[in-house]
Short mmCIF file of C-alpha atoms in Angstrom, two decimals:
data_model
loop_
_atom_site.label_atom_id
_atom_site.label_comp_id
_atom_site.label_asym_id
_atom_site.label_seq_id
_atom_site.Cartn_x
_atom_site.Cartn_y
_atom_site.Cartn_z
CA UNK E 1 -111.68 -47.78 -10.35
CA UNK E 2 -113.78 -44.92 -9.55
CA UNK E 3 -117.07 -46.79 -9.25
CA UNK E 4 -115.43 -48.65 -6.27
CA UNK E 5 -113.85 -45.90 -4.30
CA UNK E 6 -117.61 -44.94 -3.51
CA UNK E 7 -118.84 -48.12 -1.75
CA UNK E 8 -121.45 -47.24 0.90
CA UNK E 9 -120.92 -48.50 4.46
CA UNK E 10 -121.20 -47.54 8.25
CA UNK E 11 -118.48 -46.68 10.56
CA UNK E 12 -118.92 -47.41 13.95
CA UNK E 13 -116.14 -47.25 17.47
CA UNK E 14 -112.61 -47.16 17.66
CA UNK E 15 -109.90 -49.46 18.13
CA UNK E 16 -108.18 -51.99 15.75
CA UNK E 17 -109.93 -51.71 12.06
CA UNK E 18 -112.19 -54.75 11.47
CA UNK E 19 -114.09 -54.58 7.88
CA UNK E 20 -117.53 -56.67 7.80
CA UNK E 21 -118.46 -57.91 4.33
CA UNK E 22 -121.67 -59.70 3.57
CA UNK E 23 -123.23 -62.70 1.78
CA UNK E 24 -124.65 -62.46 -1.77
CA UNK E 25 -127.49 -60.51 -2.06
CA UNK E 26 -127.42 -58.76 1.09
CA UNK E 27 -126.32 -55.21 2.56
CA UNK E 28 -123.99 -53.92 5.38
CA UNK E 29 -127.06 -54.35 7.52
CA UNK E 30 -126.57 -57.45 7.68
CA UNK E 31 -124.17 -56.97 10.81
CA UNK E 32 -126.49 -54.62 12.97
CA UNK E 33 -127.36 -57.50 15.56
CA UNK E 34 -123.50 -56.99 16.29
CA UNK E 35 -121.98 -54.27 15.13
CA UNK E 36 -122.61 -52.12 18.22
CA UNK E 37 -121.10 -55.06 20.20
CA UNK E 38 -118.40 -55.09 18.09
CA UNK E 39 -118.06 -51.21 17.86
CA UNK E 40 -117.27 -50.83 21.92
CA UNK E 41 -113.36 -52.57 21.07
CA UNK E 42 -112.78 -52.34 17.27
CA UNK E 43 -113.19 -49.62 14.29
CA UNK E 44 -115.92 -51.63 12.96
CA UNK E 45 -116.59 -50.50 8.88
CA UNK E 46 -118.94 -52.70 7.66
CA UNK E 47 -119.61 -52.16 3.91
CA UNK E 48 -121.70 -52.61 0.93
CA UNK E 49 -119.80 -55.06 -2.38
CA UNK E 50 -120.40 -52.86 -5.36
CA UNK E 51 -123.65 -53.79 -6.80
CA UNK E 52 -125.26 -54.66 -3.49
CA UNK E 53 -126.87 -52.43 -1.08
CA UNK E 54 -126.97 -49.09 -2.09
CA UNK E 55 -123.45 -49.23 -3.50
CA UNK E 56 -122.74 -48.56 -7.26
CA UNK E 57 -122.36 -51.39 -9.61
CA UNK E 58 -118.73 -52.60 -10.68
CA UNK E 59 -117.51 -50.82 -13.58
CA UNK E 60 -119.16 -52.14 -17.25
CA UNK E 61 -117.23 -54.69 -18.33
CA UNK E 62 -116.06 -56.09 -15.03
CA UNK E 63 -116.83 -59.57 -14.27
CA UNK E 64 -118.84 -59.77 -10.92
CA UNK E 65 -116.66 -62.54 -9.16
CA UNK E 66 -115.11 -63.07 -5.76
CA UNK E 67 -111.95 -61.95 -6.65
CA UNK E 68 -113.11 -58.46 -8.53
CA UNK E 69 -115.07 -57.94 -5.40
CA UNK E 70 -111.75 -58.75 -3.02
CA UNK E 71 -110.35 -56.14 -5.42
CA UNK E 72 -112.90 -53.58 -4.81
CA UNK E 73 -112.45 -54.52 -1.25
CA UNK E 74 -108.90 -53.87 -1.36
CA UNK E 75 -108.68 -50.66 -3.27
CA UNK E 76 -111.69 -49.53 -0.90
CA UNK E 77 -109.00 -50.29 2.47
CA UNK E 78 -106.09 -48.39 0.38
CA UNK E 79 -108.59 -45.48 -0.02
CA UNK E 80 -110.22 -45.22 3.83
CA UNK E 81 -105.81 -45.48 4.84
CA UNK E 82 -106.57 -48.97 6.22
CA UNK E 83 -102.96 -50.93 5.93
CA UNK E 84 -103.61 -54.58 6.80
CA UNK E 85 -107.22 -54.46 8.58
CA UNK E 86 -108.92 -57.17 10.37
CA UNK E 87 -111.27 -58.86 7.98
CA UNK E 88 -114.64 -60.75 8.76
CA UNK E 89 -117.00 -61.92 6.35
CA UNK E 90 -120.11 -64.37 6.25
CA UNK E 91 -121.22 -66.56 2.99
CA UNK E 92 -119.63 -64.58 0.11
CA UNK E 93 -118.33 -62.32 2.06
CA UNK E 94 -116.86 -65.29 4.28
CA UNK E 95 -115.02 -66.53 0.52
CA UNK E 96 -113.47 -63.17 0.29
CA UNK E 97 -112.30 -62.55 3.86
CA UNK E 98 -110.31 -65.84 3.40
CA UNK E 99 -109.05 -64.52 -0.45
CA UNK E 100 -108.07 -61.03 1.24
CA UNK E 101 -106.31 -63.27 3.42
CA UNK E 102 -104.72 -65.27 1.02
CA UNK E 103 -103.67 -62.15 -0.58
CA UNK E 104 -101.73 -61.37 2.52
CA UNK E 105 -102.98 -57.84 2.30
CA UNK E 106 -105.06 -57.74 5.52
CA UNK E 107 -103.84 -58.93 9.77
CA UNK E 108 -106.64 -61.70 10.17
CA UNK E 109 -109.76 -63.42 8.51
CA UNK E 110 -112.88 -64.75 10.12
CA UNK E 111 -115.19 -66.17 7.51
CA UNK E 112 -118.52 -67.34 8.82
CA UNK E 113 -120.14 -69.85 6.70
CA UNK E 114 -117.93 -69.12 3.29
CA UNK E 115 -118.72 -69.73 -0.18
CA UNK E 116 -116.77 -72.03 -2.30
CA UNK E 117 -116.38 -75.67 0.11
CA UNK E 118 -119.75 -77.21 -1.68
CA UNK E 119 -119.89 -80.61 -3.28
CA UNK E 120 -121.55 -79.80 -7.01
CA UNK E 121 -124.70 -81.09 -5.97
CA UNK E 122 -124.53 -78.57 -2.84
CA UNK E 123 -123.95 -75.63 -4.94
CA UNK E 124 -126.55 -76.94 -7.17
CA UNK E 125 -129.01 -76.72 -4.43
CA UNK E 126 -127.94 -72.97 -2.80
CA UNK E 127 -127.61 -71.61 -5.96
CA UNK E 128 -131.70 -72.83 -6.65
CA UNK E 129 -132.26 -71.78 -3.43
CA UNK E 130 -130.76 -68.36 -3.72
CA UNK E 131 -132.69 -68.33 -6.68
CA UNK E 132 -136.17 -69.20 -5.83
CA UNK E 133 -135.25 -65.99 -3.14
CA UNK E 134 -134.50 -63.56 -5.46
CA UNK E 135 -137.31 -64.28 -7.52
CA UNK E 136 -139.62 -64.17 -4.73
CA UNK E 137 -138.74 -60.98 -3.43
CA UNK E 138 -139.32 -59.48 -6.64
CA UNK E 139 -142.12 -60.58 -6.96
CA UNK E 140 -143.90 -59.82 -3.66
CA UNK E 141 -145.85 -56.57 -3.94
CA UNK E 142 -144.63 -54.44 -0.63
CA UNK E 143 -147.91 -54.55 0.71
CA UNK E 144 -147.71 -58.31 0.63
CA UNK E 145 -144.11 -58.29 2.08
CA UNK E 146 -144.88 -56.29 5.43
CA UNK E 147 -147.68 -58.40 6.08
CA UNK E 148 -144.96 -61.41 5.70
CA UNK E 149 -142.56 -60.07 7.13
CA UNK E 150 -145.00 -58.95 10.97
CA UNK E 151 -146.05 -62.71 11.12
CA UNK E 152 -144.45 -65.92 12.61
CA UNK E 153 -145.36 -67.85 9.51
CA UNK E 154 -144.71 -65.04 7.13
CA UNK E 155 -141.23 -64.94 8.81
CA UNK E 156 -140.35 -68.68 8.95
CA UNK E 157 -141.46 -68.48 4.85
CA UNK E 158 -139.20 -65.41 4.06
CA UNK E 159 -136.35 -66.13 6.32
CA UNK E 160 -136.58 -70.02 7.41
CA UNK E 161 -133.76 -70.85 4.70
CA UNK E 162 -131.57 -68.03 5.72
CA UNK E 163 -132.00 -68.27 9.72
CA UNK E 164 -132.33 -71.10 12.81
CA UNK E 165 -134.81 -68.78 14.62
CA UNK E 166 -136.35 -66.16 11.93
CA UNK E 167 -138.36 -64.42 15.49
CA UNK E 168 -135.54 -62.85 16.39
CA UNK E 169 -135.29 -60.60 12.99
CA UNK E 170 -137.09 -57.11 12.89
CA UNK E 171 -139.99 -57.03 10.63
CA UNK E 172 -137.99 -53.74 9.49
CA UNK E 173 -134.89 -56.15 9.10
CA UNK E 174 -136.18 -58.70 7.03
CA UNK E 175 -138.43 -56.37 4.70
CA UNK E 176 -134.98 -54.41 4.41
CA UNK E 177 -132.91 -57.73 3.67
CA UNK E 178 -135.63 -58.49 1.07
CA UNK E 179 -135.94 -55.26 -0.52
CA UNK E 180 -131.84 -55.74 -0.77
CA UNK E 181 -132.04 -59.05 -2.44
CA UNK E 182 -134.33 -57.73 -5.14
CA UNK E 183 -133.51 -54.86 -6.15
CA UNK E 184 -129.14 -55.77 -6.05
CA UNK E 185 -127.81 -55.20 -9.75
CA UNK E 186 -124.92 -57.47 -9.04
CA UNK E 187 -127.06 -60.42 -8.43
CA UNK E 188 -127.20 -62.59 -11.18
CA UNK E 189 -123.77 -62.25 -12.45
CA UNK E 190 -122.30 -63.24 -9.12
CA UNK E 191 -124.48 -66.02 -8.35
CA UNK E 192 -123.44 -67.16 -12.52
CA UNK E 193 -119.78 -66.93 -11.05
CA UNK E 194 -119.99 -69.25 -7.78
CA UNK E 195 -120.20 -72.14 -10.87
CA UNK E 196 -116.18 -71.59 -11.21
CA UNK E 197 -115.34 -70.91 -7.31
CA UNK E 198 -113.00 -72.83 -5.98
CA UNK E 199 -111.40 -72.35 -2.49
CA UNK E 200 -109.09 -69.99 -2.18
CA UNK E 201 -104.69 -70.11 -2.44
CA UNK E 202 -103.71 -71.31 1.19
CA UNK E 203 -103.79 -67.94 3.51
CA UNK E 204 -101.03 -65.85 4.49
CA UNK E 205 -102.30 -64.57 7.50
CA UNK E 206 -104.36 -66.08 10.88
CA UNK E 207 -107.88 -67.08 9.96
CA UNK E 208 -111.05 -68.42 11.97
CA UNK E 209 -113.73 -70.44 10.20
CA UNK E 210 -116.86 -71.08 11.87
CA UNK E 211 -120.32 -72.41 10.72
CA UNK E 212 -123.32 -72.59 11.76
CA UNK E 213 -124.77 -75.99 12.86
CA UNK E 214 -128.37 -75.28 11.23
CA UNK E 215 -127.59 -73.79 8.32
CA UNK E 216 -130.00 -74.69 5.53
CA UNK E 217 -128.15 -73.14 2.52
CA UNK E 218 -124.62 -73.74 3.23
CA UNK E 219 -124.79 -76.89 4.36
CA UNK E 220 -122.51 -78.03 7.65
CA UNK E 221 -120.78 -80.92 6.30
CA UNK E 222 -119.16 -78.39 4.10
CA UNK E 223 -117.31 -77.18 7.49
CA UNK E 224 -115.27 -80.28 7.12
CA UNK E 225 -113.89 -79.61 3.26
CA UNK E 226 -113.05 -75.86 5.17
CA UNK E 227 -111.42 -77.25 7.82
CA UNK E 228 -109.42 -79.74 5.67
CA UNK E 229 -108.35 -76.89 3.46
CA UNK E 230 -107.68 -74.58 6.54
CA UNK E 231 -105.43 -77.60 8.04
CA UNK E 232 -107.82 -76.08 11.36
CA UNK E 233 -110.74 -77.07 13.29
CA UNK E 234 -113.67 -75.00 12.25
CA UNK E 235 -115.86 -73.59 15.06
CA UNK E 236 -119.14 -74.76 15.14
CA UNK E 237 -122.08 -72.24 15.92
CA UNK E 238 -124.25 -74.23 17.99
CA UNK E 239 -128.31 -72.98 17.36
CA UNK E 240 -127.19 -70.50 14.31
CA UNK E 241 -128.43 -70.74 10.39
CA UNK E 242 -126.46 -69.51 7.80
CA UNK E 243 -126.92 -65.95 9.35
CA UNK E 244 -125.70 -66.23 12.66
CA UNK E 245 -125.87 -62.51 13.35
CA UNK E 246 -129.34 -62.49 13.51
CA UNK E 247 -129.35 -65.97 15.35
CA UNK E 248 -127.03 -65.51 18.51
CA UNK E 249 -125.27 -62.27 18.01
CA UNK E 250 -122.89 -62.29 21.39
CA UNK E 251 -121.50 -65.84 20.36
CA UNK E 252 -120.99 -64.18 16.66
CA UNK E 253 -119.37 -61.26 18.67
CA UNK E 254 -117.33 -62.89 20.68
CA UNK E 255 -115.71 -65.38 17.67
CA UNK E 256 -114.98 -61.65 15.47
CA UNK E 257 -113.51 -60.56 18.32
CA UNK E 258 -111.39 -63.37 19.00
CA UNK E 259 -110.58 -63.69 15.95
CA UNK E 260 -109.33 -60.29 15.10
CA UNK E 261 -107.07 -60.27 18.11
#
């Protein structure tokens, strides 16, 4: 378990602990349009999944699923002293926010967008489209990239999947986010996995679900499997992609706030 106990991540502001986990193929960055927001009422610790980011791969001979990742998670809390955190997490990280939950082992989970409510054609689809994204951003030489990534059409190219209105990422953000997806050791084996995801054991502690309206990889009718497994309404995010951080980050703030009260 050693490998796990050194996940990167950033730790921002004080208050009640809320963790941040993010979507396949991303990093902890993935949360800077709101983590300062967030930061002024919780302990916001928003981390890397081992083999993402610039945290070390799992351990060889671990599988690279959601619930070896919920374990890292978990043995990652028990390490930092965090009994029972709040827990938020978007795509992936949405799946294991509401398996943490399910667990019983953390206060709350807000999952935005979560993996694991797809039809098989659906999965079919994100799991080409993830794909055809990881592929890409290999194979973009980084001269190539930053030119992408600076204009509107490079943006809508690289991002237009991912986000409702890719002008309102950073260049810096999105050559980041793409460097992330490329280079992530965990990749494959966890995209291999979604194929066996299926939603999580009914929670044992409050959760939110919200989607976003326009989001292209997850699509929104899956909302309505969530909320029939939640037994809940699901928030919709009105104007948001399957990143909603990057799309409207107050409304994003304001639903992980609520929903780690």
């Amino acid at each position: 378990m050693t490998a796990v106990m050194e996940l990167a991540f950033e730790r921002r502001g004080a208050g009640p602990p809320l963790v941040l986990l993010h979507g396949i193929g991303h990093h902890w960055q993935a949360w800077l349009p709101v983590l300062d927001r967030l930061a002024a009422e919780r302990d916001v610790i928003a981390v890397d999944f081992p083999g993402f980011g610039v945290s070390p791969p799992l351990p060889p001979g671990s599988p690279y699923t959601a619930e070896s990742l919920a374990d890292a998670v978990e043995s990652f809390c028990a390490m930092l002293g965090l009994r029972e955190p709040h827990v938020a997490g978007n795509s992936l990280g949405g799946y294991v926010a509401l398996e943490l939950a399910s667990r019983g082992v953390v206060r709350t989970a807000t999952a935005l967008s979560p993996a694991g409510f797809w039809s098989r054609g659906e999965l079919a689809y994100a799991r080409a489209a993830l794909r055809a994204a990881r592929a890409s951003a290999r194979a973009m030489p980084p001269e190539r990239a930053t030119a992408a990534a600076e204009s509107p059409l490079g943006r809508m190219v690289m991002a237009g999947v991912m986000v409702a209105h890719p002008s309102r990422i950073s260049a810096e953000a999105l050559l980041a986010a793409t460097q992330a997806l490329g280079a992530a050791p965990g990749f494959d084996d966890t995209l291999d996995s979604f194929a066996w995801m299926m939603p999580p054991a009914p929670p044992k502690a409050p959760i939110t679900i919200a989607w976003g309206e326009r989001d292209r990889l997850l699509l929104r009718r899956q909302a309505v499997r969530a909320a029939r497994w939640s037994g809940q309404r699901v928030k919709l995010l009105t104007g948001c992609g399957h990143l909603p951080m990057s799309d409207d980050p107050e409304l994003v703030a304001r639903v992980l706030l609520e929903g780690s009260r």
